[in-house]
Structures are given as structure tokens and as C-alpha cells.
PDB file of C-alpha atoms in Angstrom:
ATOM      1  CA  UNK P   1      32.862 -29.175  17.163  1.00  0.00           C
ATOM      2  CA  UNK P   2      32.824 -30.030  13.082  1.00  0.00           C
ATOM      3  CA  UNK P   3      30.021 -32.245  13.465  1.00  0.00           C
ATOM      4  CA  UNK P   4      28.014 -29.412  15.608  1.00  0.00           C
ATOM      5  CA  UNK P   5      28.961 -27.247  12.913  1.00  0.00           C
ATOM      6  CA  UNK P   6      27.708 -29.253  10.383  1.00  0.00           C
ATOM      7  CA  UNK P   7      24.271 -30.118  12.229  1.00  0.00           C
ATOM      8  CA  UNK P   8      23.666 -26.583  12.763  1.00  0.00           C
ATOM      9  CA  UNK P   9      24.822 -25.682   8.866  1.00  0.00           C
ATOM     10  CA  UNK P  10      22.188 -28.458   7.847  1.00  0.00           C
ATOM     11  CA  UNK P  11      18.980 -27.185   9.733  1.00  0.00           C
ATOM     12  CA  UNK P  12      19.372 -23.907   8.598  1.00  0.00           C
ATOM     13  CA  UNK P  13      19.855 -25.406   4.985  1.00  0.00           C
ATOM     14  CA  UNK P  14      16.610 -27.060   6.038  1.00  0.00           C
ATOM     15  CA  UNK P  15      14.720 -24.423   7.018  1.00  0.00           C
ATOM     16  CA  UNK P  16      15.932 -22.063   4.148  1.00  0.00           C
ATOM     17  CA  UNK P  17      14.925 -24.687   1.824  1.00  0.00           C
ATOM     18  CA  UNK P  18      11.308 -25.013   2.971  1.00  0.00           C
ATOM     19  CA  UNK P  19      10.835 -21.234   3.385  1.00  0.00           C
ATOM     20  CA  UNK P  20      11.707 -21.140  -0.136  1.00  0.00           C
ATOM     21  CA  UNK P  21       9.065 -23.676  -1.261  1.00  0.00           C
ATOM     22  CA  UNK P  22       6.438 -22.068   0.918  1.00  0.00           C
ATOM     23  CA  UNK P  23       6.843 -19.102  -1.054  1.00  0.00           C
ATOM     24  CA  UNK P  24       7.187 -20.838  -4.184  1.00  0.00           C
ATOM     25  CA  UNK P  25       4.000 -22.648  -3.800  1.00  0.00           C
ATOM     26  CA  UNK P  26       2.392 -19.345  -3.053  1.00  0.00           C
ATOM     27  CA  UNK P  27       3.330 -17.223  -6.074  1.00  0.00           C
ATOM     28  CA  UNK P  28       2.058 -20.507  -8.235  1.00  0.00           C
ATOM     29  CA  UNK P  29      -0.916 -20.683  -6.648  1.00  0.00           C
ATOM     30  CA  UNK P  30      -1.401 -17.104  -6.945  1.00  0.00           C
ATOM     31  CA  UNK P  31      -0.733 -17.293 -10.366  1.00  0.00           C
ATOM     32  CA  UNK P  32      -3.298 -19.578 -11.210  1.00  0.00           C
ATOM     33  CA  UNK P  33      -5.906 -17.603  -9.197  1.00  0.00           C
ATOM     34  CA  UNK P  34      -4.601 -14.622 -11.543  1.00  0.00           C
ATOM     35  CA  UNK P  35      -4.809 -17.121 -14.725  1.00  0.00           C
ATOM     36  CA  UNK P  36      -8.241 -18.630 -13.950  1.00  0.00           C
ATOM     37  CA  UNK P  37     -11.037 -16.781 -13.650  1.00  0.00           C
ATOM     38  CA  UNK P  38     -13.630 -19.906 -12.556  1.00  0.00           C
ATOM     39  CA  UNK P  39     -10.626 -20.609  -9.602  1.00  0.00           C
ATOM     40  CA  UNK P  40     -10.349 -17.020  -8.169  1.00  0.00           C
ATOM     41  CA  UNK P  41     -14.484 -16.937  -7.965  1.00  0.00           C
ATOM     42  CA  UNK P  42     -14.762 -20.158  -6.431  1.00  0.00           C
ATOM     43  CA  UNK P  43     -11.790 -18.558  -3.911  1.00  0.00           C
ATOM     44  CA  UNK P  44     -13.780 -15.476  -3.240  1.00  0.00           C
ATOM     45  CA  UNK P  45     -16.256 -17.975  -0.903  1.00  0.00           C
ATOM     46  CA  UNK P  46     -13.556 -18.957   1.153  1.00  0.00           C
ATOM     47  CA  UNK P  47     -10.710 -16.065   1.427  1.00  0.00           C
ATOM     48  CA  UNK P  48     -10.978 -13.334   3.895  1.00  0.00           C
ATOM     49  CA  UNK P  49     -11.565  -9.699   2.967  1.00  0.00           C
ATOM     50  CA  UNK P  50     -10.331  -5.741   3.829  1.00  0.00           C
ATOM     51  CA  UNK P  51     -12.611  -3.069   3.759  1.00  0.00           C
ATOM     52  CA  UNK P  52     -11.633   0.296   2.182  1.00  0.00           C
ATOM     53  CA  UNK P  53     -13.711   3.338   1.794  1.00  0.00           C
ATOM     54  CA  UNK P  54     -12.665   5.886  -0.512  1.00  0.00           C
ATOM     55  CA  UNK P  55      -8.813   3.941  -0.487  1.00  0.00           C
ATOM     56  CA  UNK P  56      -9.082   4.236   3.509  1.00  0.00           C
ATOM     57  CA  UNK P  57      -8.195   0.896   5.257  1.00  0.00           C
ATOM     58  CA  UNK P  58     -11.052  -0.409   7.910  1.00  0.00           C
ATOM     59  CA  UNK P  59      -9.714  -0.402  11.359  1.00  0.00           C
ATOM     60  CA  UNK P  60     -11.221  -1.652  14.676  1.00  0.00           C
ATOM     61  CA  UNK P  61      -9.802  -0.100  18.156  1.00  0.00           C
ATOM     62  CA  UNK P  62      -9.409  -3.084  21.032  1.00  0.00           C
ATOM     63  CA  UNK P  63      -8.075  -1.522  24.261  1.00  0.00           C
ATOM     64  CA  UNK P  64      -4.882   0.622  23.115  1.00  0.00           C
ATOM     65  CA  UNK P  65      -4.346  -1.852  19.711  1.00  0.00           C
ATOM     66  CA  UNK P  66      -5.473  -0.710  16.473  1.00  0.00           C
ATOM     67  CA  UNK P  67      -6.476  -3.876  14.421  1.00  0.00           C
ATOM     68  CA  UNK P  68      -6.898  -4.870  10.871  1.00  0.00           C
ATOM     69  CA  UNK P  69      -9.782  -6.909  10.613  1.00  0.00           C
ATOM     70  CA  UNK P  70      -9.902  -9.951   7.624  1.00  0.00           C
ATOM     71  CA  UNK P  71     -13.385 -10.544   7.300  1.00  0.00           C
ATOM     72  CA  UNK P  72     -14.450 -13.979   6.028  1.00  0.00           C
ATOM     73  CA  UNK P  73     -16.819 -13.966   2.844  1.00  0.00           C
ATOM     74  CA  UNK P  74     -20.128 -14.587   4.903  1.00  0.00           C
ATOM     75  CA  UNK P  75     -18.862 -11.730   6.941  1.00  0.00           C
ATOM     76  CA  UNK P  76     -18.631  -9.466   4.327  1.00  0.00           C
ATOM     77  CA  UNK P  77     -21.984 -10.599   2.665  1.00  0.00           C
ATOM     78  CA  UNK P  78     -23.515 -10.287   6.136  1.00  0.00           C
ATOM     79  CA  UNK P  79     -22.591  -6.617   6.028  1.00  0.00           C
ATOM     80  CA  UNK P  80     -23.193  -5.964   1.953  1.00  0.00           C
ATOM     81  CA  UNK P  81     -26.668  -7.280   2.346  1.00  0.00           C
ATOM     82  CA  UNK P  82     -27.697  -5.156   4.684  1.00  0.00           C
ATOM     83  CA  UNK P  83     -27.321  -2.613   1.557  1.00  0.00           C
ATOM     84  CA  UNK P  84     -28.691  -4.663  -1.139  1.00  0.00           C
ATOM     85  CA  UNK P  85     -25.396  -4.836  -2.408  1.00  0.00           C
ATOM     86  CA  UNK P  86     -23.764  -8.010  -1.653  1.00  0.00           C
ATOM     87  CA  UNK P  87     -23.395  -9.734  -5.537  1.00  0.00           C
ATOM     88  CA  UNK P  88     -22.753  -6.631  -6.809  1.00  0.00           C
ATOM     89  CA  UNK P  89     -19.884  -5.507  -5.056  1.00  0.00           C
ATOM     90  CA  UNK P  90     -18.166  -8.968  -4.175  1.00  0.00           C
ATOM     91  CA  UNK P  91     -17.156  -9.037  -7.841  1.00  0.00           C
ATOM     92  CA  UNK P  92     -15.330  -5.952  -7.746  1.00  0.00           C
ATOM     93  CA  UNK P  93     -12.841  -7.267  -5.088  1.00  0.00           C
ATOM     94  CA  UNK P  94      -9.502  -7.387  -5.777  1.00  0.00           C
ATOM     95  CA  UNK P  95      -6.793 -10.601  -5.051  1.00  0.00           C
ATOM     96  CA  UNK P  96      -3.468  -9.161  -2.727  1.00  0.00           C
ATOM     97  CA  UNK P  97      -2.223 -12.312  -1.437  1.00  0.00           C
ATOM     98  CA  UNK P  98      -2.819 -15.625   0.632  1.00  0.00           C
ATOM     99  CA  UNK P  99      -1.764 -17.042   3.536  1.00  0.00           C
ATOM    100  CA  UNK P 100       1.188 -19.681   3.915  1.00  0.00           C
ATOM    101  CA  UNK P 101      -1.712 -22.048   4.001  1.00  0.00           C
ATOM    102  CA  UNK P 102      -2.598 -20.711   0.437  1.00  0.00           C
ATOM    103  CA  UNK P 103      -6.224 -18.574   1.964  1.00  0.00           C
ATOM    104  CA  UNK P 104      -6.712 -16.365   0.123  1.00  0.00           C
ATOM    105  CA  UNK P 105      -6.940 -12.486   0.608  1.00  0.00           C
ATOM    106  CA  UNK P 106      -9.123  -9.842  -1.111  1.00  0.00           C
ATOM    107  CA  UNK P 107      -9.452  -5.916  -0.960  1.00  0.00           C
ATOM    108  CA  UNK P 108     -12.637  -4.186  -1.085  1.00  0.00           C
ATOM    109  CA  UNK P 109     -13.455  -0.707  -1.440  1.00  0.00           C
ATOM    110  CA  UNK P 110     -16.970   0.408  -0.520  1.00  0.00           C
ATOM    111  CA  UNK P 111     -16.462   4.173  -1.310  1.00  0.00           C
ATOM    112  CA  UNK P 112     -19.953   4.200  -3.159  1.00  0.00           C
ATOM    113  CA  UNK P 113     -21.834   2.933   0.307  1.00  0.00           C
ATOM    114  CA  UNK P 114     -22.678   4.833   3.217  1.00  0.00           C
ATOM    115  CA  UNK P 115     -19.879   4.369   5.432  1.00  0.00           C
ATOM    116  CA  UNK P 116     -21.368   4.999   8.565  1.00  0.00           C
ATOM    117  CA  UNK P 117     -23.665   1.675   8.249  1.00  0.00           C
ATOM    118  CA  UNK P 118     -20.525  -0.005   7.885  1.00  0.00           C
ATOM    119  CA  UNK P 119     -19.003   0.967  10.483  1.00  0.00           C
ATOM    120  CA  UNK P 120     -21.714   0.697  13.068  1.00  0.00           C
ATOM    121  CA  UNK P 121     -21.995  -2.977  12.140  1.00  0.00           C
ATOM    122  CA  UNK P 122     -18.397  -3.905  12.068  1.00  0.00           C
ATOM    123  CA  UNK P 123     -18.058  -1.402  15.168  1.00  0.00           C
ATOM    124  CA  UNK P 124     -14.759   0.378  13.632  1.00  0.00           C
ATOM    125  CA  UNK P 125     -13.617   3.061  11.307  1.00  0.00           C
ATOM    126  CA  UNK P 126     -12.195   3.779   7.928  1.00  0.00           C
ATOM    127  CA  UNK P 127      -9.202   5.333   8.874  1.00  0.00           C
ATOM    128  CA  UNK P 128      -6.667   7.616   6.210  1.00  0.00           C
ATOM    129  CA  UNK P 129      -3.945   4.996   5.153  1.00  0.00           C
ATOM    130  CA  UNK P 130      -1.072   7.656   6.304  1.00  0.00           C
ATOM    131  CA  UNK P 131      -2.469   7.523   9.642  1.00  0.00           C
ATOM    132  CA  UNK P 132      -3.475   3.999   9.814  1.00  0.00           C
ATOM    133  CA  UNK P 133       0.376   3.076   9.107  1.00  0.00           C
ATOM    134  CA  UNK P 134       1.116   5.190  12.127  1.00  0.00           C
ATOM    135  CA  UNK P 135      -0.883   2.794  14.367  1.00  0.00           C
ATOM    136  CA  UNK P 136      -1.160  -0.709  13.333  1.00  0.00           C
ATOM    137  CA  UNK P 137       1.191  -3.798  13.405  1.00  0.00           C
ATOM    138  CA  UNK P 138       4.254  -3.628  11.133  1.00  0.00           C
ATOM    139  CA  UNK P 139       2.930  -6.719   9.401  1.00  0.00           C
ATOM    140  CA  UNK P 140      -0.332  -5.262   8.625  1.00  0.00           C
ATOM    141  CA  UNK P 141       0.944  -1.970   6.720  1.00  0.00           C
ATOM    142  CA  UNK P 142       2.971  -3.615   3.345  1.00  0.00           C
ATOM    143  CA  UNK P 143      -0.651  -5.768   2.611  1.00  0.00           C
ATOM    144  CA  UNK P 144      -2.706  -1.945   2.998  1.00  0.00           C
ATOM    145  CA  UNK P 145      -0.222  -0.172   0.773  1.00  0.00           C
ATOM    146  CA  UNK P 146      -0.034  -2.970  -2.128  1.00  0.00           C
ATOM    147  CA  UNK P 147      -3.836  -2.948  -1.370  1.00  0.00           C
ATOM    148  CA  UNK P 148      -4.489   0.469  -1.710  1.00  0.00           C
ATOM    149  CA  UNK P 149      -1.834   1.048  -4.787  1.00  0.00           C
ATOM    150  CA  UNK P 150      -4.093  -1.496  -6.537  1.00  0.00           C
ATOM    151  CA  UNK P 151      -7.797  -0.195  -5.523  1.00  0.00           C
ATOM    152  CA  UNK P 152      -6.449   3.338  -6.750  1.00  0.00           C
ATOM    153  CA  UNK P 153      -5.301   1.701  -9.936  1.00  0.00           C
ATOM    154  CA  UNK P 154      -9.023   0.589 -10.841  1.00  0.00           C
ATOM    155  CA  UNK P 155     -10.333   3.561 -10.378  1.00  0.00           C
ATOM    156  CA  UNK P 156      -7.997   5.221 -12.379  1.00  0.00           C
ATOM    157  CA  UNK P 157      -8.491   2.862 -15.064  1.00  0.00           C
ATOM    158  CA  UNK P 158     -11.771   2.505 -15.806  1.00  0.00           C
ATOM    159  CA  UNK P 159     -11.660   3.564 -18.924  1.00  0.00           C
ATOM    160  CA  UNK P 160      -9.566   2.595 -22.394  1.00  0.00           C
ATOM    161  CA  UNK P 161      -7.127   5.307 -23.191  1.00  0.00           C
ATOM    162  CA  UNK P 162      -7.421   4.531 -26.808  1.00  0.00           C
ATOM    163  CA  UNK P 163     -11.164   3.913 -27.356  1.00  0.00           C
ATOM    164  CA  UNK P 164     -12.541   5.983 -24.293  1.00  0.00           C
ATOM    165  CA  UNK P 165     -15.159   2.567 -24.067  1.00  0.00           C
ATOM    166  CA  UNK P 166     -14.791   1.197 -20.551  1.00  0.00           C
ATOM    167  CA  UNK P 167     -12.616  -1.438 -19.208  1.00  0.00           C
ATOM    168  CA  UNK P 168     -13.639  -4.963 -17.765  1.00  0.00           C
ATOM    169  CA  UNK P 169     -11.215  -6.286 -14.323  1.00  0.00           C
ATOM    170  CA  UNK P 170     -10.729 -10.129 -14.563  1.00  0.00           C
ATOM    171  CA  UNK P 171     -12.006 -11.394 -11.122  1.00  0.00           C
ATOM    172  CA  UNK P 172      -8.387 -11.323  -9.578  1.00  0.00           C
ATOM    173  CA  UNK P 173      -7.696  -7.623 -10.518  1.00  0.00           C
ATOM    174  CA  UNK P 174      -4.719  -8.300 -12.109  1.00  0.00           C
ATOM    175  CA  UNK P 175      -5.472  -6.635 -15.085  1.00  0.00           C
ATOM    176  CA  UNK P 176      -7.866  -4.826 -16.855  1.00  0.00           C
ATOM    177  CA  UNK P 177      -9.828  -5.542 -20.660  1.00  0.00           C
ATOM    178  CA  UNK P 178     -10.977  -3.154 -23.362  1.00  0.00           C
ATOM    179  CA  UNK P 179     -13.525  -5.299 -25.417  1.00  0.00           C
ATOM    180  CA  UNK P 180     -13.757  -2.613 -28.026  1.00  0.00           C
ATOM    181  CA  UNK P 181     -10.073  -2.728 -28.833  1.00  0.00           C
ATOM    182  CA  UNK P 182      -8.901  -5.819 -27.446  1.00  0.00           C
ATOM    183  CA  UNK P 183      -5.971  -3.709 -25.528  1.00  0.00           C
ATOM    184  CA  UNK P 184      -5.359  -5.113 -22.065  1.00  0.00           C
ATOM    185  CA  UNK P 185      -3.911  -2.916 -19.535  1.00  0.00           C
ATOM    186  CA  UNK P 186      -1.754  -4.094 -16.321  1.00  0.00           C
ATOM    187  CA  UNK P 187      -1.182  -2.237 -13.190  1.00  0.00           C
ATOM    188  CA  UNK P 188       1.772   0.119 -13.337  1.00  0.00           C
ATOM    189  CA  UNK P 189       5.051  -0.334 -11.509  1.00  0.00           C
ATOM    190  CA  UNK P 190       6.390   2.957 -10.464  1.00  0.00           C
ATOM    191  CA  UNK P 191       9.519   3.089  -9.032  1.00  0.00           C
ATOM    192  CA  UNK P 192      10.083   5.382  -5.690  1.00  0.00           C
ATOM    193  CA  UNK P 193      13.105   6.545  -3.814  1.00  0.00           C
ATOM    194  CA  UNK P 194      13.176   7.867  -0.036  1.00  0.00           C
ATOM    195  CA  UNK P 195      16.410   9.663   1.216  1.00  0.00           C
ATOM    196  CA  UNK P 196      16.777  10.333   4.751  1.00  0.00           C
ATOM    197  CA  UNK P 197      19.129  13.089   4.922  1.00  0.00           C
ATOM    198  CA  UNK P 198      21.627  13.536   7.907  1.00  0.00           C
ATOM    199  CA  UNK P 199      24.670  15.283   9.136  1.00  0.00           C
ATOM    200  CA  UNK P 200      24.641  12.200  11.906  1.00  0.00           C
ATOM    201  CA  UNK P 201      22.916  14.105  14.394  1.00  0.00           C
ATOM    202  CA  UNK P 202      20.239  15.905  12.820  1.00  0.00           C
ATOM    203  CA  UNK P 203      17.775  14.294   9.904  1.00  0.00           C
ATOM    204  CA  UNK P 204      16.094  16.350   7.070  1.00  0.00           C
ATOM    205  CA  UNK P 205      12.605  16.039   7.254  1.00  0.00           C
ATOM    206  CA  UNK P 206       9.588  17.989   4.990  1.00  0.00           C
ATOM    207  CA  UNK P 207       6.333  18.181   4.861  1.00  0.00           C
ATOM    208  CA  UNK P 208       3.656  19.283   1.728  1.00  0.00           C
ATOM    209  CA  UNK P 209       0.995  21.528   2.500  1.00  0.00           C
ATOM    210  CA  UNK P 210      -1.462  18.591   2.313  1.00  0.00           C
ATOM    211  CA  UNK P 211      -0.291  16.734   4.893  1.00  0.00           C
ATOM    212  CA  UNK P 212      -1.755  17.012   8.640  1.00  0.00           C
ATOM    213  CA  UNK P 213      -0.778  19.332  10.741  1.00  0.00           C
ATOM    214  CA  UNK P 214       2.465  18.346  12.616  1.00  0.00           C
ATOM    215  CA  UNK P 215       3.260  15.443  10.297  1.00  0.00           C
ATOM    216  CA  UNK P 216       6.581  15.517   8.309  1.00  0.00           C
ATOM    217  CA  UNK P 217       8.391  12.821   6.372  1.00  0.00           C
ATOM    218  CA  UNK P 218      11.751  12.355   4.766  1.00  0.00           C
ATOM    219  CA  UNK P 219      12.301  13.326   1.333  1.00  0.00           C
ATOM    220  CA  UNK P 220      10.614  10.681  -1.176  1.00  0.00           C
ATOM    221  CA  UNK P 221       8.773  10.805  -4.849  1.00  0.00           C
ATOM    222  CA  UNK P 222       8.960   8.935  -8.159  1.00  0.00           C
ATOM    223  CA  UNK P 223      11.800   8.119 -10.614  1.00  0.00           C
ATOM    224  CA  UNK P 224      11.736   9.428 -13.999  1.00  0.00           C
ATOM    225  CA  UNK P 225      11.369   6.909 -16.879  1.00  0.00           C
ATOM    226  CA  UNK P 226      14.977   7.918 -17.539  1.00  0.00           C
ATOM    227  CA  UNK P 227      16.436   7.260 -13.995  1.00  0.00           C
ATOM    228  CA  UNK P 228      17.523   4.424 -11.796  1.00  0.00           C
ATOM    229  CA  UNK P 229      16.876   4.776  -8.451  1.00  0.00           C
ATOM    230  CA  UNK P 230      20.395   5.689  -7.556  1.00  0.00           C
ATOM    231  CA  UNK P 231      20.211   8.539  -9.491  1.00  0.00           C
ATOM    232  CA  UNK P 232      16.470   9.518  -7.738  1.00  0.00           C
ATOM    233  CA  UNK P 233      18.859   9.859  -4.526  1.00  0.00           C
ATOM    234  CA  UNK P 234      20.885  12.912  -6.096  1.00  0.00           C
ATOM    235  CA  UNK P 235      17.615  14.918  -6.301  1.00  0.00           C
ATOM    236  CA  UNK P 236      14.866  15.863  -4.560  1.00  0.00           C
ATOM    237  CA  UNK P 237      11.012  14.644  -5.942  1.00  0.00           C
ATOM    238  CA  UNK P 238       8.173  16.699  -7.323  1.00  0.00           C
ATOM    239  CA  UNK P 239       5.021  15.750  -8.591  1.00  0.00           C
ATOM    240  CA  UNK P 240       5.606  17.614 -11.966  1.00  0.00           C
ATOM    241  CA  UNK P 241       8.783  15.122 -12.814  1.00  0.00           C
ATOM    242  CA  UNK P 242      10.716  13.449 -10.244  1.00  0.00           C
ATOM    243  CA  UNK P 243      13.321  16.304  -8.683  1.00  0.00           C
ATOM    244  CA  UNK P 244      13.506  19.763  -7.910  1.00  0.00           C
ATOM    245  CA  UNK P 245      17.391  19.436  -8.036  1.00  0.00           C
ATOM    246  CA  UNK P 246      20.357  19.389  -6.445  1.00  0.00           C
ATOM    247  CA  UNK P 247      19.883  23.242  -5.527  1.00  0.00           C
ATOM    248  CA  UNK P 248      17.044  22.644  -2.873  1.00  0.00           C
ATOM    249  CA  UNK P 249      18.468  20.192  -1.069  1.00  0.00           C
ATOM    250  CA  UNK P 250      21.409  22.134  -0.630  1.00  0.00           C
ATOM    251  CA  UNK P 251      19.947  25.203   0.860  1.00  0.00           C
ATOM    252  CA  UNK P 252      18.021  23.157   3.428  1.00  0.00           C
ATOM    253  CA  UNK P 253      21.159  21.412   4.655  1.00  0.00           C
ATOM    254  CA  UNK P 254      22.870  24.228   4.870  1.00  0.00           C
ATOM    255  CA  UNK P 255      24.284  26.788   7.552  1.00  0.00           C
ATOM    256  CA  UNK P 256      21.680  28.924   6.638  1.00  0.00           C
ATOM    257  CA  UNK P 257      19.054  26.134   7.525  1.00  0.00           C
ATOM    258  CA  UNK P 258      20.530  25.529  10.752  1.00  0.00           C
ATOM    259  CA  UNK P 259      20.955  28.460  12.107  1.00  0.00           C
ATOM    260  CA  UNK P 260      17.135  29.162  10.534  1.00  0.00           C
ATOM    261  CA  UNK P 261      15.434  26.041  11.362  1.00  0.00           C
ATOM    262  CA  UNK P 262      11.974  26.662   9.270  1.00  0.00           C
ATOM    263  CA  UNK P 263      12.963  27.526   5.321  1.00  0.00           C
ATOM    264  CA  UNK P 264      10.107  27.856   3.471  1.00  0.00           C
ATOM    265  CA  UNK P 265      10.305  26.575  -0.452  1.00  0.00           C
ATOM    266  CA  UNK P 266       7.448  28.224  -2.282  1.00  0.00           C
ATOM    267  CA  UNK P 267       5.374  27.269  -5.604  1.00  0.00           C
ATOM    268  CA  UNK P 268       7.041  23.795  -5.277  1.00  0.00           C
ATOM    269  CA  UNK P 269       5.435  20.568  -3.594  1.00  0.00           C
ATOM    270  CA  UNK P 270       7.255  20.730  -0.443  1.00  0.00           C
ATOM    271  CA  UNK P 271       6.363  23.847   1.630  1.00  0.00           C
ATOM    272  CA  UNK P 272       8.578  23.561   4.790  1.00  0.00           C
ATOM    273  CA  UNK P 273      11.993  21.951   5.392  1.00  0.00           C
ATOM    274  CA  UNK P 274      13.270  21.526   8.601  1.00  0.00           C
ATOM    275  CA  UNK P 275      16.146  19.758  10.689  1.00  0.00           C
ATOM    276  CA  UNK P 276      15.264  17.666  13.469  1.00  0.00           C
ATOM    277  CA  UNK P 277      17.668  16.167  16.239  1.00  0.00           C
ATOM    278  CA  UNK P 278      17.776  12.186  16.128  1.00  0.00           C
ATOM    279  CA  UNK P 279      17.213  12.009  19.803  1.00  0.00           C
ATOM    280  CA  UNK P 280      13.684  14.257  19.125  1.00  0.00           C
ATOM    281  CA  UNK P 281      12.602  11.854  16.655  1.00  0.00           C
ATOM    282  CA  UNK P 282      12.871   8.868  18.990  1.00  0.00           C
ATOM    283  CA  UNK P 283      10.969   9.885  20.925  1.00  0.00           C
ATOM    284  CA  UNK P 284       8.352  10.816  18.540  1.00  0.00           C
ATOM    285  CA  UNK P 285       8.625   6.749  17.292  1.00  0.00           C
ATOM    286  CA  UNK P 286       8.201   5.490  21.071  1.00  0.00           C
TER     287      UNK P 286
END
């Protein structure tokens, strides 16, 4: 029995071990794509690509599947050409990972091209990242979000706060260059909290008026610079600074709620609060 023990106890040693250099190997070689601008160029011919438009992920429908396509770099030419845009717009992809067998991936957001060209040839849709996440593969969804967080950066940054002259990506996308001032900006790390409130057999969910009809979410939003995100869970977010307060979430979990089970929160960012039973929300998810 000690010797099975110890066989067992050794493979997963094993396997722990080389899970651990896979990933090591990747964030190196990430690195140096990040690091060298000559490597990440000469990676751009042989990675694999996903489409955005206007931050909105590229999905193809087979049968009942939704599917995130990872075009290859003649693909992607293949298409740009047919615009007149293929140099052009290659250079303004952005690096969000590789493969365990170090291929690596780009993002691509095509928001200045007609979209309907592209889709006709790639015979899919750009589809609004909240609903995308609804529909594709688990695996897909963290590599659109990191995507899409760092396509939305680059827009946002186009310019140099200081000088108003306008910034220069590095061919990975991991940063951005002011020439004029020599300041060089890095994408932003904002922390988030999400709560899901419940009494054990009824969650809080909200919604803001922007969001779809039907669609609610549990309670979510940024920390302030102040905060750890332990303290983000004793309040509820707002886009002004990161809470409303204790005082809303109280009111919507209380009798008052219940017995009421639409309470409407006006001139804040969430416009409807509402209990729903954990059995109802299953089978929502199935």
C-alpha cells in the first residue's frame, strides 16, 4: 500500500512539475515577444488571429455550436486584401497569448472596415462580447475578455495625456510610446469585485438600463484606489466611484424587497433589483 502511495504521490509530482514548466516557458517566451519588437513581427506570419469589430468578438454558427474562429495570418491577409488593407492593419494587432506549443495569438479589431464584407467572407458575425460569453465554450471567453480589455485600452490611449501628441504601440501591444515626451504608458490593471448575494434560496440579481432586455447580473464594479477587494464586497459599485453603499444593498435584501419583488433605484447605475429563486436560475443556465 506505501509503495502505491508513493507511485501515485510521484506522478502527480510529475505532472505538477511539467505543468509548471509549460507555463513557465510560456510567460518567457511571451516576454520576449513583448521585449523584441523584430521577434513579435516575424511571429505575426505564423500565429493565428481574432477578429473584433468595434470590441465585438467574430463568431461563426456550426449546427447549434457557436465557435471562435483563430484565423491563421494568410487567412487574415486573404480577407484584409480584399479591402486594400492588409499591411496596414496587421500592424495594429495586438499579442494575448500562445499556445502550449508557444503559437502565438493576436487580436484584431477591424471597427474602421465594413463589417459586412467580413463577414460574408468568413461566413459569421461580430457578435456583442456580453452575448458572445453567453454562447461559446468556457475556454474561449477569458482569451475575448483579456482581448477586448486590451483593444479598448488602445483606443483609449491614443493619445499622450501630457503632450496631447499621439502615441506609438510596440508591435506586441504591450505598451504604448509618446515620442514627444518620451513617457511610456502601460495598460491599466483595474481591480473588480462581483458579489452574489443570497439568503440561500434566493440570489440578488440587477440589471442597468443599458443592458438587453431580460438580462440581469449579480452585483459587480471597480475598486477604489483606496480599497482592497474585500472591502469592494461591503458595497455596492457605481460608475462615479466604486459603491453606492451599504444603504442600497440593504433595502433590496430586505422584507420590503421580497414581499415587492421589482424595487426600482433611480438616478444611480443600477435601475432594477430583484430576487430570483436558485432553482429559476438553473434553469435559465441549462
Amino acid at each position: 500500500m506505501a509503495a502505491v502511495c508513493q507511485a501515485l504521490h510521484r506522478r502527480v509530482s510529475s505532472l505538477a512539475c511539467r505543468l509548471h514548466s509549460t507555463y513557465v516557458r510560456k510567460m518567457r517566451y511571451l516576454n520576449q515577444l513583448k521585449e523584441d519588437d523584430s521577434l513579435c513581427r516575424q511571429a505575426q506570419t505564423s500565429g493565428t488571429f481574432y477578429l473584433f469589430h468595434n470590441l465585438s468578438p467574430f463568431l461563426q454558427k456550426v449546427g447549434k455550436k457557436y465557435l471562435v474562429p483563430q484565423l491563421s495570418a494568410a487567412e487574415t491577409r486573404q480577407v484584409l486584401e480584399k479591402l486594400q488593407e492588409a499591411e496596414q492593419w496587421m500592424e495594429k494587432s495586438v499579442l494575448i497569448g500562445c499556445s502550449d506549443e508557444h503559437r502565438p495569438r493576436f487580436a484584431l479589431d477591424l471597427g474602421a472596415l465594413d463589417k459586412s464584407v467580413i463577414e460574408s467572407e468568413l461566413q459569421g458575425s461580430f457578435t456583442d462580447l456580453r452575448k458572445a460569453l453567453f454562447v461559446v465554450d468556457g475556454k474561449d471567453s477569458p482569451l475575448l475578455a483579456s482581448a477586448q480589455s486590451l483593444l479598448r485600452w488602445h483606443d483609449s490611449h491614443q493619445y499622450c495625456s501630457k503632450t496631447g501628441q499621439p502615441t506609438e504601440k510596440n508591435p506586441a501591444g504591450s505598451k504604448r510610446v509618446c515620442h514627444a515626451s518620451g513617457v511610456t504608458y502601460y495598460p491599466q490593471v483595474s481591480p473588480v469585485v462581483i458579489t452574489l448575494v443570497s439568503d440561500g434560496s434566493r440570489c440578488l440579481l440587477a440589471r442597468q438600463p443599458s443592458f438587453p432586455p431580460g438580462m440581469f447580473t449579480a452585483l459587480s464594479g471597480f475598486c477604489d484606489m483606496d480599497q482592497v477587494p474585500r472591502e469592494g464586497l461591503k458595497v455596492l459599485p457605481s460608475p462615479g466611484s466604486a459603491s453606492h453603499g451599504r444603504k442600497l444593498l440593504q433595502e433590496l435584501t430586505s422584507e420590503a424587497a421580497a414581499a415587492c419583488p421589482t424595487t426600482e433605484t433611480r438616478e444611480m447605475e443600477l435601475s432594477l433589483g430583484k430576487r430570483w429563486a436558485n432553482s429559476k436560475l438553473r434553469e435559465a443556465l441549462v
